[in-house]
Amino acid sequence: MKNNKKTIGILIPYIDQNYQVDLWDVIAEEARALDYNVLFFCGSVLDPPLSNQKENNIIYNLLNLDYIHAIISISGTLSNYAGENTFKEFMSKFDKVPVINISIDSQNISCITMDNYESMRKMMEHIVKEHNYKNYAFVSGPMKNSESNERLQAFIDIMNEYEIPNKNIILYEGNFSKESGMIAIEYFYDDIHFSPDIIICANDEMALGVYSELKKRGIHMPNEVAFTGFDDIENATTFWPTFTTIKQPCVEMGKAAVVGIHNLLTKKATIIKQSFCGKLVVRESCGCFNFLENTFKENQENQLQNFKSIQGIKDESIGNIINRIKNNYLDEIISFTDKDNSSKYEIQLINLLDILVAELENKVQKGAFLHLYFKIIYQSFTIESNGPDWTILIQWLRDKIYDLGALNICNELNKIFYDATLILSNLAIRRQRKENYEFSGMFYYSSDMIMQLTEVSTTEDLFKVIIPYLKEYNINDFYVCLFDEPMTFSSNKTFVYPSEVTMELGIDDNVILPKCRFESSQMLPSHLSESNRHHEYVFYPLFFKKTHFGYVICNFNLKNKSMFGIIRAQISNTLERLMIQDKIEKYNLQLKIYNQQLEEISIKDPLTNVLNRRGIFEYIDKVSSTEKYNYESIGIVYGDIDKLKFINDAYGHQEGDFAIISIANILEQALYGTGKVGRLGGDEFICIIINADESNYKETFCENVDNLLEIHNKQEKRFYNLNISLGFSLWKPNGELTLNQLLNRADTNLYKNKRKK
């Protein structure tokens, strides 16, 4: 590549899981700010449980470190199933460039990590201290995954510290997928008949599975069973109850990884080691904010007694408390927001605090705080892509006001913050409905595209179908790069890309480009690799089962990245169908050739290459069919080689075969293409002459045979003269004699002529 910018390669499993999406958005944004190209290579986890997932990983072999200047690997997900040694061996191929792992801490390798242990301890301390649960279930990730083990260890340690009996604790090993969360519920309720009060999941994807299966079984959450997650993916606020979880510091980790790469490349550092702690996000799923099932009075009295016993402080006016928050704690609350927009959020928060004081002091009408709050978070939900987490802010603000002694207005505050939570949940539902509507539109387009793809018969037709849909998905740059021939990947060896690939489809900023070939080592088509523009592209392999067709490249800034996966899958499926279709057509063509050859063999005499008995009588049946042909007459000539037995006896059967072949050639030449010659067997032949008559037979055919025999005998100078006796009959449509009768007449005339010699 001749691009002057340095390029960071991102090894990222999966394209549509929430954790990956959150992380790679941040990486792309920070790389853009630091003027680095980013190429995302989307494969799968190492040593995946499903064999077809392994096929995704050949895309990692496309990376060419001559053009990739640094690597960021999403190591926590990559090594889910592989274990430390396998992961180290895999990463060793990238040793010649700076590498930063996100999530997994490896010796002598730069790492950006999260303190999974302390983060899970925050969660468990909240669960144990704030809730009176008896039976605990924990759904872990794979045991080979170090992040999962750290979270599990934190759970075990808290259980031991608070002396929770072992009989009240059940562990289940999942794999970080939604499906494994669903299977965990089946295990708890159906297999071992354990009814947990709360289910702690090692990530939000498994919590989604737990939520789905509990809801399907009609188990009410969080009253009958509470649950928690870990990661704080976008869907954590989509459902009711919203998920209590640990917010992964994805923004901080993604930015730190790119900044770390920059420092390594510019020699400002030789190794990067940085760790972040997750933030506890308390929502409804753990049992908090569950006012719908408890009276306000009971909840308020409990909180009041709790604060009195713990704080032991006097009531203080709300105005003084808010001023203390603004003067002493504003930086703490601003830390929950996006740092790039912190000044804007600071102004919004000050306005909210001021209007809260005014409402509680009856200086403005009731509901003023909620009205302003709604306006702010409506903008955050509908316009801004990454605003602050208002659930955390409201929880923090409520707790801080209580901590500072606002016990005299507990009733009013609880009502306001409860309504604020309902507003937030309502907006989350509305946003989800909007996203569902948009997704259903995309799904409709996808269904329509899939139906059309079932009818395409060439790759050109395939591309004609998908191009309009790419615009619907806001995919402006799209490149399909195919091998000359499909390749099969054997899992026991390294997949090697062919030296060249063809960009069969290229769309650059919605402009369709002509086909071109380029070296696969460049990774990108030449017009991209040789340009100086900024690169943000996603690479994904095209394959079906173990058959690989090439890879597809797409612009990074997709609104719904799962759509890219759908398009890739449909292209792969269609290429597989076209390949099978092409094979079938080739097989059918070859079969047709074989059948023709078999037909030739079945109707040809192998010695003379004229028609055999079967072939000549099929020909007679065909030309005598008045429905298909309109011949005036057909001449039938029987022939018998003279003295063939003498030739065989005197000179051998090889000479006899020579005589038979010579007669066949002479009869064919005598016809001049006006009919067919057939060998009935031994020394007998039959000729069919189209539109013949008696004079034509004698003056043309017989004279031709005599002349050709004379020439043959003079040229060959054998010890014998080759000759043949002939008999003739004439068939006409609608004649008195049948075809069989005329065949017999020709045979009879043959022997009459033979006796005359």
Tab-separated table of N, CA and C in Angstrom, residues 19-27 113-114 231-232 246-257 276-279:
chain	number	residue	atom	x	y	z
A	19	TYR	N	-20.922	-5.859	22.899
A	19	TYR	CA	-19.647	-5.455	23.503
A	19	TYR	C	-18.647	-5.059	22.419
A	20	GLN	N	-18.558	-5.886	21.360
A	20	GLN	CA	-17.635	-5.577	20.276
A	20	GLN	C	-18.008	-4.273	19.579
A	21	VAL	N	-19.317	-4.078	19.339
A	21	VAL	CA	-19.769	-2.871	18.646
A	21	VAL	C	-19.409	-1.621	19.434
A	22	ASP	N	-19.656	-1.648	20.755
A	22	ASP	CA	-19.316	-0.494	21.600
A	22	ASP	C	-17.825	-0.190	21.518
A	23	LEU	N	-17.015	-1.235	21.523
A	23	LEU	CA	-15.571	-1.059	21.575
A	23	LEU	C	-15.013	-0.555	20.249
A	24	TRP	N	-15.474	-1.133	19.147
A	24	TRP	CA	-14.834	-0.762	17.886
A	24	TRP	C	-15.295	0.596	17.395
A	25	ASP	N	-16.460	1.072	17.820
A	25	ASP	CA	-16.856	2.445	17.511
A	25	ASP	C	-15.876	3.434	18.118
A	26	VAL	N	-15.497	3.174	19.368
A	26	VAL	CA	-14.562	4.058	20.069
A	26	VAL	C	-13.181	3.991	19.421
A	27	ILE	N	-12.735	2.782	19.076
A	27	ILE	CA	-11.412	2.622	18.444
A	27	ILE	C	-11.354	3.399	17.136
A	113	THR	N	-6.551	-3.403	30.208
A	113	THR	CA	-7.402	-4.391	30.868
A	113	THR	C	-8.450	-3.713	31.747
A	114	MET	N	-9.397	-4.529	32.142
A	114	MET	CA	-10.399	-4.108	33.109
A	114	MET	C	-10.214	-4.959	34.359
A	231	ASP	N	-21.304	-5.716	31.692
A	231	ASP	CA	-20.869	-5.074	30.439
A	231	ASP	C	-21.634	-3.781	30.174
A	232	ASP	N	-22.949	-3.766	30.495
A	232	ASP	CA	-23.827	-2.626	30.205
A	232	ASP	C	-23.914	-2.375	28.709
A	246	ILE	N	-22.584	-4.137	35.330
A	246	ILE	CA	-21.325	-3.409	35.464
A	246	ILE	C	-21.024	-2.763	34.120
A	247	LYS	N	-20.861	-1.473	34.129
A	247	LYS	CA	-20.563	-0.769	32.883
A	247	LYS	C	-19.090	-0.930	32.541
A	248	GLN	N	-18.856	-1.636	31.434
A	248	GLN	CA	-17.471	-1.778	30.970
A	248	GLN	C	-16.941	-0.420	30.549
A	249	PRO	N	-15.722	-0.097	30.896
A	249	PRO	CA	-15.152	1.186	30.468
A	249	PRO	C	-14.685	1.117	29.011
A	250	CYS	N	-15.608	0.782	28.110
A	250	CYS	CA	-15.249	0.576	26.704
A	250	CYS	C	-14.649	1.826	26.086
A	251	VAL	N	-15.240	2.977	26.400
A	251	VAL	CA	-14.720	4.226	25.843
A	251	VAL	C	-13.284	4.435	26.288
A	252	GLU	N	-13.067	4.299	27.581
A	252	GLU	CA	-11.722	4.525	28.114
A	252	GLU	C	-10.730	3.490	27.578
A	253	MET	N	-11.150	2.218	27.522
A	253	MET	CA	-10.244	1.155	27.065
A	253	MET	C	-9.934	1.293	25.580
A	254	GLY	N	-10.972	1.592	24.778
A	254	GLY	CA	-10.750	1.752	23.341
A	254	GLY	C	-9.827	2.917	23.045
A	255	LYS	N	-10.080	4.042	23.709
A	255	LYS	CA	-9.209	5.203	23.501
A	255	LYS	C	-7.787	4.916	23.974
A	256	ALA	N	-7.677	4.273	25.131
A	256	ALA	CA	-6.349	3.976	25.680
A	256	ALA	C	-5.572	3.045	24.753
A	257	ALA	N	-6.267	2.112	24.116
A	257	ALA	CA	-5.588	1.185	23.202
A	257	ALA	C	-5.005	1.927	22.007
A	276	PHE	N	-8.545	-0.445	34.018
A	276	PHE	CA	-9.701	0.364	34.390
A	276	PHE	C	-10.656	-0.494	35.203
A	277	CYS	N	-11.434	0.171	36.035
A	277	CYS	CA	-12.437	-0.543	36.816
A	277	CYS	C	-13.816	-0.202	36.284
A	278	GLY	N	-14.686	-1.200	36.250
A	278	GLY	CA	-16.044	-0.971	35.789
A	278	GLY	C	-16.867	-0.232	36.832
A	279	LYS	N	-17.983	0.329	36.383
A	279	LYS	CA	-18.867	1.071	37.277
A	279	LYS	C	-20.160	0.279	37.482
